[in-house]
Amino acid sequence: MNVLAHALLAGGDGELRLGGTLGDFVRGTPDEALPPRVRQGIYLHRAIDGYTDSHPEVRAARERMPAPFRRYAGILLDVWFDHCLARDFARWSDEPLGPFSDRVRAELHEAEAILPEGLKRFLSYMDANDLPAGYIDPDRVAAAFGGLSRRLSRTNPVAEAMPLLLADDGALRATFETFFPQLRAFAADWVLQH
């Protein structure tokens, strides 16, 4: 899952949401100087990623991708599932997509002093592209794939993935429809237990 899903799955807790956004930018044990709920949000992010990666529907979607895209299927599906979520956001949240997205970015700006440099750079990109709400727009999804492709260390086909994903959109939507409610229940249970 990508930034929109991680933010939504953190529920109403702003510190968990912040940690969920930090999750892709923190390696190893989170810094003890971070607020406890922010650290918990990082762990929630990791739990969501683990659940997603092991889910049979997601594994099947990865396996459907032809070479050379299959190697990058996890990255591609993370962004595409945010696109699926954005397209039908009103179904999953009482808060409209635009205000939710604005709030996520505002919370990140308020916490800028504790953000890793990589997340600060990504926040500038988020501001410029109205993310995460911008994931509703296929052109912004394509641009995100272009940016991801440039950041990867080896030559890759990520920037050329849009035609493949658009062609498989019906099946990917069905995967998301089956998988996301289960992920949402998993995340809610995780939050209750932690």
mmCIF file with all atom_site columns, N, CA, C and O in Angstrom, residues 135-178:
data_model
loop_
_atom_site.group_PDB
_atom_site.id
_atom_site.type_symbol
_atom_site.label_atom_id
_atom_site.label_alt_id
_atom_site.label_comp_id
_atom_site.label_asym_id
_atom_site.label_entity_id
_atom_site.label_seq_id
_atom_site.pdbx_PDB_ins_code
_atom_site.Cartn_x
_atom_site.Cartn_y
_atom_site.Cartn_z
_atom_site.occupancy
_atom_site.B_iso_or_equiv
_atom_site.pdbx_formal_charge
_atom_site.auth_seq_id
_atom_site.auth_comp_id
_atom_site.auth_asym_id
_atom_site.auth_atom_id
_atom_site.pdbx_PDB_model_num
ATOM 1   N N  . TYR A 1 135 ? -3.630  10.875 -6.601  1.00 0.00 ? 135 TYR A N  1
ATOM 2   C CA . TYR A 1 135 ? -3.595  9.508  -7.130  1.00 0.00 ? 135 TYR A CA 1
ATOM 3   C C  . TYR A 1 135 ? -4.891  9.111  -7.827  1.00 0.00 ? 135 TYR A C  1
ATOM 4   O O  . TYR A 1 135 ? -4.938  8.080  -8.487  1.00 0.00 ? 135 TYR A O  1
ATOM 5   N N  . ILE A 1 136 ? -5.910  9.944  -7.727  1.00 0.00 ? 136 ILE A N  1
ATOM 6   C CA . ILE A 1 136 ? -7.141  9.672  -8.469  1.00 0.00 ? 136 ILE A CA 1
ATOM 7   C C  . ILE A 1 136 ? -6.928  9.858  -9.971  1.00 0.00 ? 136 ILE A C  1
ATOM 8   O O  . ILE A 1 136 ? -7.622  9.260  -10.788 1.00 0.00 ? 136 ILE A O  1
ATOM 9   N N  . ASP A 1 137 ? -5.944  10.647 -10.351 1.00 0.00 ? 137 ASP A N  1
ATOM 10  C CA . ASP A 1 137 ? -5.670  11.022 -11.737 1.00 0.00 ? 137 ASP A CA 1
ATOM 11  C C  . ASP A 1 137 ? -4.647  10.061 -12.353 1.00 0.00 ? 137 ASP A C  1
ATOM 12  O O  . ASP A 1 137 ? -3.502  10.004 -11.888 1.00 0.00 ? 137 ASP A O  1
ATOM 13  N N  . PRO A 1 138 ? -5.004  9.322  -13.399 1.00 0.00 ? 138 PRO A N  1
ATOM 14  C CA . PRO A 1 138 ? -4.052  8.395  -14.016 1.00 0.00 ? 138 PRO A CA 1
ATOM 15  C C  . PRO A 1 138 ? -2.762  9.071  -14.486 1.00 0.00 ? 138 PRO A C  1
ATOM 16  O O  . PRO A 1 138 ? -1.697  8.450  -14.439 1.00 0.00 ? 138 PRO A O  1
ATOM 17  N N  . ASP A 1 139 ? -2.841  10.317 -14.916 1.00 0.00 ? 139 ASP A N  1
ATOM 18  C CA . ASP A 1 139 ? -1.620  11.009 -15.344 1.00 0.00 ? 139 ASP A CA 1
ATOM 19  C C  . ASP A 1 139 ? -0.655  11.211 -14.174 1.00 0.00 ? 139 ASP A C  1
ATOM 20  O O  . ASP A 1 139 ? 0.564   11.119 -14.335 1.00 0.00 ? 139 ASP A O  1
ATOM 21  N N  . ARG A 1 140 ? -1.191  11.476 -12.999 1.00 0.00 ? 140 ARG A N  1
ATOM 22  C CA . ARG A 1 140 ? -0.318  11.629 -11.821 1.00 0.00 ? 140 ARG A CA 1
ATOM 23  C C  . ARG A 1 140 ? 0.244   10.281 -11.382 1.00 0.00 ? 140 ARG A C  1
ATOM 24  O O  . ARG A 1 140 ? 1.366   10.194 -10.898 1.00 0.00 ? 140 ARG A O  1
ATOM 25  N N  . VAL A 1 141 ? -0.546  9.232  -11.561 1.00 0.00 ? 141 VAL A N  1
ATOM 26  C CA . VAL A 1 141 ? -0.038  7.885  -11.267 1.00 0.00 ? 141 VAL A CA 1
ATOM 27  C C  . VAL A 1 141 ? 1.123   7.572  -12.213 1.00 0.00 ? 141 VAL A C  1
ATOM 28  O O  . VAL A 1 141 ? 2.174   7.089  -11.785 1.00 0.00 ? 141 VAL A O  1
ATOM 29  N N  . ALA A 1 142 ? 0.953   7.886  -13.484 1.00 0.00 ? 142 ALA A N  1
ATOM 30  C CA . ALA A 1 142 ? 2.025   7.659  -14.459 1.00 0.00 ? 142 ALA A CA 1
ATOM 31  C C  . ALA A 1 142 ? 3.263   8.474  -14.089 1.00 0.00 ? 142 ALA A C  1
ATOM 32  O O  . ALA A 1 142 ? 4.396   7.973  -14.172 1.00 0.00 ? 142 ALA A O  1
ATOM 33  N N  . ALA A 1 143 ? 3.065   9.717  -13.668 1.00 0.00 ? 143 ALA A N  1
ATOM 34  C CA . ALA A 1 143 ? 4.199   10.557 -13.252 1.00 0.00 ? 143 ALA A CA 1
ATOM 35  C C  . ALA A 1 143 ? 4.884   9.967  -12.021 1.00 0.00 ? 143 ALA A C  1
ATOM 36  O O  . ALA A 1 143 ? 6.119   9.995  -11.912 1.00 0.00 ? 143 ALA A O  1
ATOM 37  N N  . ALA A 1 144 ? 4.095   9.423  -11.098 1.00 0.00 ? 144 ALA A N  1
ATOM 38  C CA . ALA A 1 144 ? 4.674   8.788  -9.908  1.00 0.00 ? 144 ALA A CA 1
ATOM 39  C C  . ALA A 1 144 ? 5.535   7.599  -10.306 1.00 0.00 ? 144 ALA A C  1
ATOM 40  O O  . ALA A 1 144 ? 6.632   7.400  -9.765  1.00 0.00 ? 144 ALA A O  1
ATOM 41  N N  . PHE A 1 145 ? 5.061   6.823  -11.270 1.00 0.00 ? 145 PHE A N  1
ATOM 42  C CA . PHE A 1 145 ? 5.866   5.694  -11.746 1.00 0.00 ? 145 PHE A CA 1
ATOM 43  C C  . PHE A 1 145 ? 7.169   6.186  -12.373 1.00 0.00 ? 145 PHE A C  1
ATOM 44  O O  . PHE A 1 145 ? 8.220   5.580  -12.186 1.00 0.00 ? 145 PHE A O  1
ATOM 45  N N  . GLY A 1 146 ? 7.102   7.300  -13.089 1.00 0.00 ? 146 GLY A N  1
ATOM 46  C CA . GLY A 1 146 ? 8.313   7.867  -13.663 1.00 0.00 ? 146 GLY A CA 1
ATOM 47  C C  . GLY A 1 146 ? 9.317   8.266  -12.585 1.00 0.00 ? 146 GLY A C  1
ATOM 48  O O  . GLY A 1 146 ? 10.517  7.986  -12.697 1.00 0.00 ? 146 GLY A O  1
ATOM 49  N N  . GLY A 1 147 ? 8.824   8.907  -11.533 1.00 0.00 ? 147 GLY A N  1
ATOM 50  C CA . GLY A 1 147 ? 9.696   9.307  -10.433 1.00 0.00 ? 147 GLY A CA 1
ATOM 51  C C  . GLY A 1 147 ? 10.275  8.113  -9.699  1.00 0.00 ? 147 GLY A C  1
ATOM 52  O O  . GLY A 1 147 ? 11.467  8.091  -9.363  1.00 0.00 ? 147 GLY A O  1
ATOM 53  N N  . LEU A 1 148 ? 9.445   7.103  -9.463  1.00 0.00 ? 148 LEU A N  1
ATOM 54  C CA . LEU A 1 148 ? 9.943   5.890  -8.805  1.00 0.00 ? 148 LEU A CA 1
ATOM 55  C C  . LEU A 1 148 ? 11.010  5.218  -9.655  1.00 0.00 ? 148 LEU A C  1
ATOM 56  O O  . LEU A 1 148 ? 12.035  4.763  -9.135  1.00 0.00 ? 148 LEU A O  1
ATOM 57  N N  . SER A 1 149 ? 10.790  5.168  -10.947 1.00 0.00 ? 149 SER A N  1
ATOM 58  C CA . SER A 1 149 ? 11.751  4.544  -11.852 1.00 0.00 ? 149 SER A CA 1
ATOM 59  C C  . SER A 1 149 ? 13.109  5.230  -11.767 1.00 0.00 ? 149 SER A C  1
ATOM 60  O O  . SER A 1 149 ? 14.149  4.564  -11.712 1.00 0.00 ? 149 SER A O  1
ATOM 61  N N  . ARG A 1 150 ? 13.106  6.543  -11.728 1.00 0.00 ? 150 ARG A N  1
ATOM 62  C CA . ARG A 1 150 ? 14.368  7.297  -11.659 1.00 0.00 ? 150 ARG A CA 1
ATOM 63  C C  . ARG A 1 150 ? 15.094  7.088  -10.333 1.00 0.00 ? 150 ARG A C  1
ATOM 64  O O  . ARG A 1 150 ? 16.319  7.147  -10.277 1.00 0.00 ? 150 ARG A O  1
ATOM 65  N N  . ARG A 1 151 ? 14.333  6.840  -9.256  1.00 0.00 ? 151 ARG A N  1
ATOM 66  C CA . ARG A 1 151 ? 14.966  6.669  -7.945  1.00 0.00 ? 151 ARG A CA 1
ATOM 67  C C  . ARG A 1 151 ? 15.539  5.269  -7.736  1.00 0.00 ? 151 ARG A C  1
ATOM 68  O O  . ARG A 1 151 ? 16.376  5.073  -6.855  1.00 0.00 ? 151 ARG A O  1
ATOM 69  N N  . LEU A 1 152 ? 15.097  4.308  -8.507  1.00 0.00 ? 152 LEU A N  1
ATOM 70  C CA . LEU A 1 152 ? 15.631  2.949  -8.363  1.00 0.00 ? 152 LEU A CA 1
ATOM 71  C C  . LEU A 1 152 ? 17.050  2.895  -8.914  1.00 0.00 ? 152 LEU A C  1
ATOM 72  O O  . LEU A 1 152 ? 17.386  3.590  -9.875  1.00 0.00 ? 152 LEU A O  1
ATOM 73  N N  . SER A 1 153 ? 17.874  2.053  -8.310  1.00 0.00 ? 153 SER A N  1
ATOM 74  C CA . SER A 1 153 ? 19.303  2.072  -8.632  1.00 0.00 ? 153 SER A CA 1
ATOM 75  C C  . SER A 1 153 ? 19.645  1.416  -9.960  1.00 0.00 ? 153 SER A C  1
ATOM 76  O O  . SER A 1 153 ? 20.683  1.710  -10.532 1.00 0.00 ? 153 SER A O  1
ATOM 77  N N  . ARG A 1 154 ? 18.813  0.542  -10.460 1.00 0.00 ? 154 ARG A N  1
ATOM 78  C CA . ARG A 1 154 ? 19.128  -0.130 -11.720 1.00 0.00 ? 154 ARG A CA 1
ATOM 79  C C  . ARG A 1 154 ? 18.078  0.201  -12.778 1.00 0.00 ? 154 ARG A C  1
ATOM 80  O O  . ARG A 1 154 ? 16.972  0.635  -12.446 1.00 0.00 ? 154 ARG A O  1
ATOM 81  N N  . THR A 1 155 ? 18.432  -0.025 -14.014 1.00 0.00 ? 155 THR A N  1
ATOM 82  C CA . THR A 1 155 ? 17.494  0.181  -15.112 1.00 0.00 ? 155 THR A CA 1
ATOM 83  C C  . THR A 1 155 ? 16.260  -0.677 -14.873 1.00 0.00 ? 155 THR A C  1
ATOM 84  O O  . THR A 1 155 ? 16.374  -1.845 -14.484 1.00 0.00 ? 155 THR A O  1
ATOM 85  N N  . ASN A 1 156 ? 15.071  -0.106 -15.105 1.00 0.00 ? 156 ASN A N  1
ATOM 86  C CA . ASN A 1 156 ? 13.826  -0.807 -14.786 1.00 0.00 ? 156 ASN A CA 1
ATOM 87  C C  . ASN A 1 156 ? 12.698  -0.327 -15.707 1.00 0.00 ? 156 ASN A C  1
ATOM 88  O O  . ASN A 1 156 ? 12.802  0.737  -16.308 1.00 0.00 ? 156 ASN A O  1
ATOM 89  N N  . PRO A 1 157 ? 11.602  -1.088 -15.768 1.00 0.00 ? 157 PRO A N  1
ATOM 90  C CA . PRO A 1 157 ? 10.485  -0.727 -16.626 1.00 0.00 ? 157 PRO A CA 1
ATOM 91  C C  . PRO A 1 157 ? 9.347   0.007  -15.913 1.00 0.00 ? 157 PRO A C  1
ATOM 92  O O  . PRO A 1 157 ? 8.259   0.168  -16.478 1.00 0.00 ? 157 PRO A O  1
ATOM 93  N N  . VAL A 1 158 ? 9.553   0.461  -14.683 1.00 0.00 ? 158 VAL A N  1
ATOM 94  C CA . VAL A 1 158 ? 8.463   1.022  -13.871 1.00 0.00 ? 158 VAL A CA 1
ATOM 95  C C  . VAL A 1 158 ? 7.770   2.177  -14.585 1.00 0.00 ? 158 VAL A C  1
ATOM 96  O O  . VAL A 1 158 ? 6.538   2.283  -14.564 1.00 0.00 ? 158 VAL A O  1
ATOM 97  N N  . ALA A 1 159 ? 8.525   3.033  -15.244 1.00 0.00 ? 159 ALA A N  1
ATOM 98  C CA . ALA A 1 159 ? 7.942   4.201  -15.915 1.00 0.00 ? 159 ALA A CA 1
ATOM 99  C C  . ALA A 1 159 ? 7.042   3.798  -17.084 1.00 0.00 ? 159 ALA A C  1
ATOM 100 O O  . ALA A 1 159 ? 6.201   4.593  -17.510 1.00 0.00 ? 159 ALA A O  1
ATOM 101 N N  . GLU A 1 160 ? 7.190   2.584  -17.586 1.00 0.00 ? 160 GLU A N  1
ATOM 102 C CA . GLU A 1 160 ? 6.392   2.131  -18.731 1.00 0.00 ? 160 GLU A CA 1
ATOM 103 C C  . GLU A 1 160 ? 5.224   1.225  -18.312 1.00 0.00 ? 160 GLU A C  1
ATOM 104 O O  . GLU A 1 160 ? 4.626   0.545  -19.155 1.00 0.00 ? 160 GLU A O  1
ATOM 105 N N  . ALA A 1 161 ? 4.868   1.202  -17.037 1.00 0.00 ? 161 ALA A N  1
ATOM 106 C CA . ALA A 1 161 ? 3.889   0.249  -16.525 1.00 0.00 ? 161 ALA A CA 1
ATOM 107 C C  . ALA A 1 161 ? 2.430   0.635  -16.749 1.00 0.00 ? 161 ALA A C  1
ATOM 108 O O  . ALA A 1 161 ? 1.549   -0.224 -16.673 1.00 0.00 ? 161 ALA A O  1
ATOM 109 N N  . MET A 1 162 ? 2.136   1.901  -17.030 1.00 0.00 ? 162 MET A N  1
ATOM 110 C CA . MET A 1 162 ? 0.728   2.330  -17.101 1.00 0.00 ? 162 MET A CA 1
ATOM 111 C C  . MET A 1 162 ? -0.109  1.526  -18.098 1.00 0.00 ? 162 MET A C  1
ATOM 112 O O  . MET A 1 162 ? -1.218  1.095  -17.746 1.00 0.00 ? 162 MET A O  1
ATOM 113 N N  . PRO A 1 163 ? 0.342   1.293  -19.332 1.00 0.00 ? 163 PRO A N  1
ATOM 114 C CA . PRO A 1 163 ? -0.501  0.520  -20.259 1.00 0.00 ? 163 PRO A CA 1
ATOM 115 C C  . PRO A 1 163 ? -0.847  -0.868 -19.709 1.00 0.00 ? 163 PRO A C  1
ATOM 116 O O  . PRO A 1 163 ? -1.983  -1.331 -19.854 1.00 0.00 ? 163 PRO A O  1
ATOM 117 N N  . LEU A 1 164 ? 0.100   -1.507 -19.076 1.00 0.00 ? 164 LEU A N  1
ATOM 118 C CA . LEU A 1 164 ? -0.135  -2.824 -18.495 1.00 0.00 ? 164 LEU A CA 1
ATOM 119 C C  . LEU A 1 164 ? -1.198  -2.755 -17.401 1.00 0.00 ? 164 LEU A C  1
ATOM 120 O O  . LEU A 1 164 ? -2.130  -3.565 -17.360 1.00 0.00 ? 164 LEU A O  1
ATOM 121 N N  . LEU A 1 165 ? -1.078  -1.770 -16.512 1.00 0.00 ? 165 LEU A N  1
ATOM 122 C CA . LEU A 1 165 ? -2.024  -1.645 -15.406 1.00 0.00 ? 165 LEU A CA 1
ATOM 123 C C  . LEU A 1 165 ? -3.409  -1.227 -15.889 1.00 0.00 ? 165 LEU A C  1
ATOM 124 O O  . LEU A 1 165 ? -4.421  -1.727 -15.388 1.00 0.00 ? 165 LEU A O  1
ATOM 125 N N  . LEU A 1 166 ? -3.454  -0.344 -16.864 1.00 0.00 ? 166 LEU A N  1
ATOM 126 C CA . LEU A 1 166 ? -4.755  0.048  -17.423 1.00 0.00 ? 166 LEU A CA 1
ATOM 127 C C  . LEU A 1 166 ? -5.438  -1.136 -18.089 1.00 0.00 ? 166 LEU A C  1
ATOM 128 O O  . LEU A 1 166 ? -6.654  -1.319 -17.965 1.00 0.00 ? 166 LEU A O  1
ATOM 129 N N  . ALA A 1 167 ? -4.662  -1.962 -18.776 1.00 0.00 ? 167 ALA A N  1
ATOM 130 C CA . ALA A 1 167 ? -5.239  -3.135 -19.442 1.00 0.00 ? 167 ALA A CA 1
ATOM 131 C C  . ALA A 1 167 ? -5.766  -4.146 -18.429 1.00 0.00 ? 167 ALA A C  1
ATOM 132 O O  . ALA A 1 167 ? -6.733  -4.862 -18.716 1.00 0.00 ? 167 ALA A O  1
ATOM 133 N N  . ASP A 1 168 ? -5.168  -4.200 -17.254 1.00 0.00 ? 168 ASP A N  1
ATOM 134 C CA . ASP A 1 168 ? -5.572  -5.157 -16.220 1.00 0.00 ? 168 ASP A CA 1
ATOM 135 C C  . ASP A 1 168 ? -6.441  -4.501 -15.147 1.00 0.00 ? 168 ASP A C  1
ATOM 136 O O  . ASP A 1 168 ? -6.686  -5.085 -14.103 1.00 0.00 ? 168 ASP A O  1
ATOM 137 N N  . ASP A 1 169 ? -6.931  -3.296 -15.410 1.00 0.00 ? 169 ASP A N  1
ATOM 138 C CA . ASP A 1 169 ? -7.634  -2.531 -14.386 1.00 0.00 ? 169 ASP A CA 1
ATOM 139 C C  . ASP A 1 169 ? -8.844  -3.270 -13.811 1.00 0.00 ? 169 ASP A C  1
ATOM 140 O O  . ASP A 1 169 ? -9.064  -3.245 -12.601 1.00 0.00 ? 169 ASP A O  1
ATOM 141 N N  . GLY A 1 170 ? -9.617  -3.938 -14.636 1.00 0.00 ? 170 GLY A N  1
ATOM 142 C CA . GLY A 1 170 ? -10.792 -4.657 -14.126 1.00 0.00 ? 170 GLY A CA 1
ATOM 143 C C  . GLY A 1 170 ? -10.405 -5.718 -13.113 1.00 0.00 ? 170 GLY A C  1
ATOM 144 O O  . GLY A 1 170 ? -11.003 -5.812 -12.029 1.00 0.00 ? 170 GLY A O  1
ATOM 145 N N  . ALA A 1 171 ? -9.400  -6.508 -13.440 1.00 0.00 ? 171 ALA A N  1
ATOM 146 C CA . ALA A 1 171 ? -8.957  -7.560 -12.528 1.00 0.00 ? 171 ALA A CA 1
ATOM 147 C C  . ALA A 1 171 ? -8.312  -6.950 -11.285 1.00 0.00 ? 171 ALA A C  1
ATOM 148 O O  . ALA A 1 171 ? -8.508  -7.460 -10.165 1.00 0.00 ? 171 ALA A O  1
ATOM 149 N N  . LEU A 1 172 ? -7.566  -5.869 -11.454 1.00 0.00 ? 172 LEU A N  1
ATOM 150 C CA . LEU A 1 172 ? -6.932  -5.227 -10.297 1.00 0.00 ? 172 LEU A CA 1
ATOM 151 C C  . LEU A 1 172 ? -7.965  -4.592 -9.371  1.00 0.00 ? 172 LEU A C  1
ATOM 152 O O  . LEU A 1 172 ? -7.825  -4.627 -8.147  1.00 0.00 ? 172 LEU A O  1
ATOM 153 N N  . ARG A 1 173 ? -9.011  -4.036 -9.948  1.00 0.00 ? 173 ARG A N  1
ATOM 154 C CA . ARG A 1 173 ? -10.103 -3.500 -9.106  1.00 0.00 ? 173 ARG A CA 1
ATOM 155 C C  . ARG A 1 173 ? -10.757 -4.622 -8.313  1.00 0.00 ? 173 ARG A C  1
ATOM 156 O O  . ARG A 1 173 ? -11.088 -4.456 -7.137  1.00 0.00 ? 173 ARG A O  1
ATOM 157 N N  . ALA A 1 174 ? -10.972 -5.757 -8.972  1.00 0.00 ? 174 ALA A N  1
ATOM 158 C CA . ALA A 1 174 ? -11.581 -6.901 -8.275  1.00 0.00 ? 174 ALA A CA 1
ATOM 159 C C  . ALA A 1 174 ? -10.672 -7.379 -7.145  1.00 0.00 ? 174 ALA A C  1
ATOM 160 O O  . ALA A 1 174 ? -11.148 -7.707 -6.048  1.00 0.00 ? 174 ALA A O  1
ATOM 161 N N  . THR A 1 175 ? -9.365  -7.400 -7.398  1.00 0.00 ? 175 THR A N  1
ATOM 162 C CA . THR A 1 175 ? -8.410  -7.764 -6.346  1.00 0.00 ? 175 THR A CA 1
ATOM 163 C C  . THR A 1 175 ? -8.528  -6.793 -5.179  1.00 0.00 ? 175 THR A C  1
ATOM 164 O O  . THR A 1 175 ? -8.617  -7.207 -4.013  1.00 0.00 ? 175 THR A O  1
ATOM 165 N N  . PHE A 1 176 ? -8.548  -5.504 -5.496  1.00 0.00 ? 176 PHE A N  1
ATOM 166 C CA . PHE A 1 176 ? -8.639  -4.485 -4.452  1.00 0.00 ? 176 PHE A CA 1
ATOM 167 C C  . PHE A 1 176 ? -9.945  -4.640 -3.671  1.00 0.00 ? 176 PHE A C  1
ATOM 168 O O  . PHE A 1 176 ? -9.951  -4.557 -2.435  1.00 0.00 ? 176 PHE A O  1
ATOM 169 N N  . GLU A 1 177 ? -11.040 -4.865 -4.360  1.00 0.00 ? 177 GLU A N  1
ATOM 170 C CA . GLU A 1 177 ? -12.351 -4.997 -3.708  1.00 0.00 ? 177 GLU A CA 1
ATOM 171 C C  . GLU A 1 177 ? -12.389 -6.177 -2.739  1.00 0.00 ? 177 GLU A C  1
ATOM 172 O O  . GLU A 1 177 ? -13.047 -6.104 -1.701  1.00 0.00 ? 177 GLU A O  1
ATOM 173 N N  . THR A 1 178 ? -11.697 -7.245 -3.078  1.00 0.00 ? 178 THR A N  1
ATOM 174 C CA . THR A 1 178 ? -11.648 -8.407 -2.190  1.00 0.00 ? 178 THR A CA 1
ATOM 175 C C  . THR A 1 178 ? -10.683 -8.178 -1.044  1.00 0.00 ? 178 THR A C  1
ATOM 176 O O  . THR A 1 178 ? -10.981 -8.484 0.115   1.00 0.00 ? 178 THR A O  1
#
